[in-house]
PDB file of C-alpha atoms in Angstrom:
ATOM      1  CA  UNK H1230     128.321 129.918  41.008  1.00 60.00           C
ATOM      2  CA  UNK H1231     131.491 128.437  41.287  1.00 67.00           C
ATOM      3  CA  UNK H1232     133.083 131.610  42.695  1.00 67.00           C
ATOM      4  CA  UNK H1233     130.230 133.426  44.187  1.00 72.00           C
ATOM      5  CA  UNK H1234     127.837 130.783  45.569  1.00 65.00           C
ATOM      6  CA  UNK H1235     124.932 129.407  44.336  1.00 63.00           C
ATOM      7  CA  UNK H1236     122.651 130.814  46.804  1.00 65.00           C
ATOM      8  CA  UNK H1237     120.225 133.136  46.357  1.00 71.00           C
ATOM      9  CA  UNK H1238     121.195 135.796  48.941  1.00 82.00           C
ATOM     10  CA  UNK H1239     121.410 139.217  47.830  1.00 84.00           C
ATOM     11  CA  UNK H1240     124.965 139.523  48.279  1.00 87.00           C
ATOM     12  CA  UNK H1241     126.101 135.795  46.256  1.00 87.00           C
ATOM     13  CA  UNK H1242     123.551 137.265  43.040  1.00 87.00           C
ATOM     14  CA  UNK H1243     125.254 140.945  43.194  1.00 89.00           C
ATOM     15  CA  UNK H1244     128.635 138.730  43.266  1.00 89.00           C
ATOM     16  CA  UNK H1245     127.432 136.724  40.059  1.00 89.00           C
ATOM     17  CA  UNK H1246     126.449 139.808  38.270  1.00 91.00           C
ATOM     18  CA  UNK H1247     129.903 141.745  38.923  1.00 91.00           C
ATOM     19  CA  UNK H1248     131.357 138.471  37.945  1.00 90.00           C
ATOM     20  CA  UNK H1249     129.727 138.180  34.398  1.00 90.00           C
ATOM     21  CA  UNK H1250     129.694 142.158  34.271  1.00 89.00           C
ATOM     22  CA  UNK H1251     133.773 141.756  34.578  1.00 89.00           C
ATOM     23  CA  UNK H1252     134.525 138.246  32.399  1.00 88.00           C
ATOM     24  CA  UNK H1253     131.565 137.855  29.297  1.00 87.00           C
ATOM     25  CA  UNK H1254     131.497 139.486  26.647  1.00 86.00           C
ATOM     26  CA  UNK H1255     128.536 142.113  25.888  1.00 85.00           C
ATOM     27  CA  UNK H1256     126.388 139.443  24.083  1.00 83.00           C
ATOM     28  CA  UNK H1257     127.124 136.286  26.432  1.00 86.00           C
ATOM     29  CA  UNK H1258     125.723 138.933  29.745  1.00 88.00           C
ATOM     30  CA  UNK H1259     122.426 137.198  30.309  1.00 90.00           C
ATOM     31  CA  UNK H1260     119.957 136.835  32.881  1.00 90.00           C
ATOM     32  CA  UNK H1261     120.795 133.070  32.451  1.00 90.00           C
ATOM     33  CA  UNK H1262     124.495 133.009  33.021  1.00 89.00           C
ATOM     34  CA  UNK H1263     123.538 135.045  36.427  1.00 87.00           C
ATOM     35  CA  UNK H1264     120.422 132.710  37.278  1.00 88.00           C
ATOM     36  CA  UNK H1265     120.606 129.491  35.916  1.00 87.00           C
ATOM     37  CA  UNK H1266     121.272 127.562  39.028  1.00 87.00           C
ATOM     38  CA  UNK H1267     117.946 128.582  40.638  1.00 85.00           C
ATOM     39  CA  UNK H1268     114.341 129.688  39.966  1.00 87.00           C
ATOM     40  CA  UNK H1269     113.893 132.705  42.229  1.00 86.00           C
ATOM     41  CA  UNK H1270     112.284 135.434  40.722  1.00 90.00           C
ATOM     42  CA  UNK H1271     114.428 137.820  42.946  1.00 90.00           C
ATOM     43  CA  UNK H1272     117.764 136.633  41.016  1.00 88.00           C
ATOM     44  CA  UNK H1273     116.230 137.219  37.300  1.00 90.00           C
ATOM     45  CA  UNK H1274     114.746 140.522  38.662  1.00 92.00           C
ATOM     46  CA  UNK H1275     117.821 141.721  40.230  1.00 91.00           C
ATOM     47  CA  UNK H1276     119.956 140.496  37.024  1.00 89.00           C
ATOM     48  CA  UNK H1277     117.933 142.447  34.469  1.00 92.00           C
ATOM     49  CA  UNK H1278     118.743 145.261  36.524  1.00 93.00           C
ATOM     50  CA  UNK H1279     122.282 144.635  37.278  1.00 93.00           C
ATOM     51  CA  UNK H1280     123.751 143.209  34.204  1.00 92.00           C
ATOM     52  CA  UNK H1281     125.618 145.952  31.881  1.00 90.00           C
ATOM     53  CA  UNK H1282     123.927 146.649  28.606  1.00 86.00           C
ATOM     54  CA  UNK H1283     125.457 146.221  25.380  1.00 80.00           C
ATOM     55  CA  UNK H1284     125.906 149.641  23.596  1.00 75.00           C
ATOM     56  CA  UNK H1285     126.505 149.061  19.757  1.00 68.00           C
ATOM     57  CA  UNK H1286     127.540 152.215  18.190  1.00 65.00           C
ATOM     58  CA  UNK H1287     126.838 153.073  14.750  1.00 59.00           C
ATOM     59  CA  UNK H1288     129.652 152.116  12.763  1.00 58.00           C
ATOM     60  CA  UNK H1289     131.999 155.233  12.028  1.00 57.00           C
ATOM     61  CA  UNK H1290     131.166 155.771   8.195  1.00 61.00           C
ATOM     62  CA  UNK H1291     133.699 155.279   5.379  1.00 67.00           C
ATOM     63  CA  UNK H1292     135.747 159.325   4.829  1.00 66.00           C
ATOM     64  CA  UNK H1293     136.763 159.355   1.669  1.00 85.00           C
ATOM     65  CA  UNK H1294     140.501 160.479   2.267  1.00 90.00           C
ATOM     66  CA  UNK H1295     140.440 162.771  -0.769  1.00 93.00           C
ATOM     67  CA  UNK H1296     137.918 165.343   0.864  1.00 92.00           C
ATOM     68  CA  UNK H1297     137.132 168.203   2.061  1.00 92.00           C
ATOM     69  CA  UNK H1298     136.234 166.289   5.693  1.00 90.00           C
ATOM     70  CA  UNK H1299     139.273 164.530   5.496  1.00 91.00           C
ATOM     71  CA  UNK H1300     141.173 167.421   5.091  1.00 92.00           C
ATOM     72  CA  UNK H1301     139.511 169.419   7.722  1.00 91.00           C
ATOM     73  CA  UNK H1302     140.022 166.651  10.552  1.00 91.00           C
ATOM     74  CA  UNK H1303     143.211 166.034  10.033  1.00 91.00           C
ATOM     75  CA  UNK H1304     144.750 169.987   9.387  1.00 92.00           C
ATOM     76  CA  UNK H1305     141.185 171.818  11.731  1.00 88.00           C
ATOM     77  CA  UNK H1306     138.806 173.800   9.717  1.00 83.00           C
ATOM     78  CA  UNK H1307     140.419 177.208  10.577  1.00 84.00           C
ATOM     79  CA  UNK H1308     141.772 179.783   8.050  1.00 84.00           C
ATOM     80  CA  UNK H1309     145.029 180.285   9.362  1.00 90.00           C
ATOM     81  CA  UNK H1310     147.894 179.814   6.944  1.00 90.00           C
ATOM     82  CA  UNK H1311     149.581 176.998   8.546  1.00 93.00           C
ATOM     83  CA  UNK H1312     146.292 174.997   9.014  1.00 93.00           C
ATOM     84  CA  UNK H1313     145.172 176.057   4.466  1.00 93.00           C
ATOM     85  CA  UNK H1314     149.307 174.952   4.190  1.00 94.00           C
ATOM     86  CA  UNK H1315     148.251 171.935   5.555  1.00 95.00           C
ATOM     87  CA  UNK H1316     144.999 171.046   3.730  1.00 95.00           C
ATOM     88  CA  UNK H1317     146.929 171.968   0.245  1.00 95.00           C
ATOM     89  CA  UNK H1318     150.003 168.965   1.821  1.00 95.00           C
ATOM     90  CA  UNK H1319     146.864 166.814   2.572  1.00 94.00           C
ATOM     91  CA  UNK H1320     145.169 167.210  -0.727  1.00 94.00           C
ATOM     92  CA  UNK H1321     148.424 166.752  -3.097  1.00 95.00           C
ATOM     93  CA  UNK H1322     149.749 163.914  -1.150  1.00 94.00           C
ATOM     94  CA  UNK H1323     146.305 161.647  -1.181  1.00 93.00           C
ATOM     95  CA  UNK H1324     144.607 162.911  -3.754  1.00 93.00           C
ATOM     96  CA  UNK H1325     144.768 161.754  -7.464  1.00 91.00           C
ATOM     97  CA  UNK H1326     145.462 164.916  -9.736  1.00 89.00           C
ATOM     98  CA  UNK H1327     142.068 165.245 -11.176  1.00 88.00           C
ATOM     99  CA  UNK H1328     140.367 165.256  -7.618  1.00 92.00           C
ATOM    100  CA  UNK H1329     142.601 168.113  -6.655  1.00 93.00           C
ATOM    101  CA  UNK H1330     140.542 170.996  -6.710  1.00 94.00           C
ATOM    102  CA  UNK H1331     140.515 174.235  -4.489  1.00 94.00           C
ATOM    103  CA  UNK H1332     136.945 172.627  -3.207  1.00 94.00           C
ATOM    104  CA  UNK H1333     138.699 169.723  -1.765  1.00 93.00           C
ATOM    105  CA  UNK H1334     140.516 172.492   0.345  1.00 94.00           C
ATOM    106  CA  UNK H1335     138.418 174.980   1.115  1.00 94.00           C
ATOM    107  CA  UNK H1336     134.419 173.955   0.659  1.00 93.00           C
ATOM    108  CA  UNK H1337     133.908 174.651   4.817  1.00 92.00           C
ATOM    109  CA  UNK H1338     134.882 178.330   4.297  1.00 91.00           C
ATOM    110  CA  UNK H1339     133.856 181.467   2.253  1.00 91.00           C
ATOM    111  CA  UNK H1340     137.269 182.802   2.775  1.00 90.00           C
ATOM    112  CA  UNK H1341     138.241 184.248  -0.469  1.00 93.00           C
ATOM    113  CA  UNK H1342     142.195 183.887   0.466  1.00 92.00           C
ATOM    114  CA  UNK H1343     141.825 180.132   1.360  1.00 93.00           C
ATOM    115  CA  UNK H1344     140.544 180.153  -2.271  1.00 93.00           C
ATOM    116  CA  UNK H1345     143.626 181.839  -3.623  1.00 94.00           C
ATOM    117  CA  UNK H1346     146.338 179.874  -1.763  1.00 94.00           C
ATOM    118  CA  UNK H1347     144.831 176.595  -2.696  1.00 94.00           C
ATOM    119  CA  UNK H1348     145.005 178.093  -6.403  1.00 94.00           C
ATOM    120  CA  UNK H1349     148.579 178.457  -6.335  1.00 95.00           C
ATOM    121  CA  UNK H1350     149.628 175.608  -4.196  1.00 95.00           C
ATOM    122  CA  UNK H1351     148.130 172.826  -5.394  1.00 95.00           C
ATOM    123  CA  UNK H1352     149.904 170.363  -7.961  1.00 93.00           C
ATOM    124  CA  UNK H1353     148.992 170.760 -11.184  1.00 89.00           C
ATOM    125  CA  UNK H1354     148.301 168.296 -13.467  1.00 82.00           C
ATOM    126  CA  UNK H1355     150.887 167.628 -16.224  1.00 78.00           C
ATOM    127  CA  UNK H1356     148.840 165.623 -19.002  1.00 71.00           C
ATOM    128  CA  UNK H1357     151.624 164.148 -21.332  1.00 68.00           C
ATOM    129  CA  UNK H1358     150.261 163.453 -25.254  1.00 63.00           C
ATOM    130  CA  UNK H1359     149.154 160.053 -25.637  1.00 63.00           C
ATOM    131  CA  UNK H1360     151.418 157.872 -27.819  1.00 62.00           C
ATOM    132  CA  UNK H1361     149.624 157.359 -31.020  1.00 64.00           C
ATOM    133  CA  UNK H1362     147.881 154.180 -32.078  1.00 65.00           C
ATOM    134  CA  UNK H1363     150.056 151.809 -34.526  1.00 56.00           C
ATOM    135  CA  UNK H1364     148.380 149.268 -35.537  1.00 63.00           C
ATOM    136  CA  UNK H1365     150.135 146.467 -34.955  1.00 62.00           C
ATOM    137  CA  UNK H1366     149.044 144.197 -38.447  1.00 69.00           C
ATOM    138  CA  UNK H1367     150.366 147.668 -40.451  1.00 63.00           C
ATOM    139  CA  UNK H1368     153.265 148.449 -42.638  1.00 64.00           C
ATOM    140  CA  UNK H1369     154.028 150.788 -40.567  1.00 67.00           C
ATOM    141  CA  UNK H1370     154.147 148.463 -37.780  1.00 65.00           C
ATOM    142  CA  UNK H1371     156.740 146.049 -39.320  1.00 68.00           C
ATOM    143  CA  UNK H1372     158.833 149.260 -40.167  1.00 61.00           C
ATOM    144  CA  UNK H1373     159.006 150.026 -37.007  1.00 69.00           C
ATOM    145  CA  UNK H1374     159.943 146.460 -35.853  1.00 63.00           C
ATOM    146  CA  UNK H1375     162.549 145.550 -38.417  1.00 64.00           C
ATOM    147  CA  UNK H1376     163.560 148.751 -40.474  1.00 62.00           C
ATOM    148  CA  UNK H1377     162.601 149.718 -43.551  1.00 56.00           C
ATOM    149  CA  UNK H1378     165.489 148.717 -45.414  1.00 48.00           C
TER     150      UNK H1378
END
């Protein structure tokens, strides 16, 4: 009102609405903000009309970075060898070693040689031999500590 008048002339309500349109945020643009100062009909008619609408867009879902998706939007889902290089890059560099798997490269394609280049270029997994228990209340234990001597 304060900048646009608080008349009801066609003009002074299109004025309010660009104004809230411009300055409030999607869920403060009412017909109220526009019309509060008066009871025509013609300024809550022309206000439903005029006011933007809020669009609320589905949330973008979660990609789990270790996928085949993932891989695909960042390198494109061709089957040339620079885009397969860079799927195989993708996959070793975000992906833990048991969820790299040839899948995780090439599951949008039936091409047999995006099969075999993810084959040789992933990382493989180097599984070391897990230290044996001691048990720490043993002999064997308090050998190890202090010597046998």
């Amino acid at each position: 009102v304060a900048k646009c008048g608080g008349g009801v002339t066609s003009k002074q309500t299109a004025c309010r609405i660009a104004h809230v349109n411009k300055v409030c945020k999607c869920a403060e643009r009412t017909v109220n903000v526009v019309c509060a100062h008066t009871k025509s009909a013609a300024c809550k008619t022309w206000a439903t009309k005029g006011l933007k609408k809020c669009v609320v867009a589905d949330p973008e879902p979660e990609v789990n970075v270790c996928s085949n998706a993932a891989a695909v939007a960042k390198c494109g889902g061709g089957v040339t060898s620079k885009q397969t290089a860079c799927r195989i890059a993708h996959v070793n560099k975000v992906c833990k070693c048991a969820e790299r798997t040839v899948n995780v490269v090439c599951a949008h394609t039936k091409s047999a040689a995006c099969k075999t280049w993810a084959t040789k270029g992933l990382k493989k997994c180097v599984v070391a031999d897990p230290e044996p228990e001691v048990n720490v209340c043993s002999n064997a234990a308090a050998v190890a500590k202090c010597g046998g001597g």
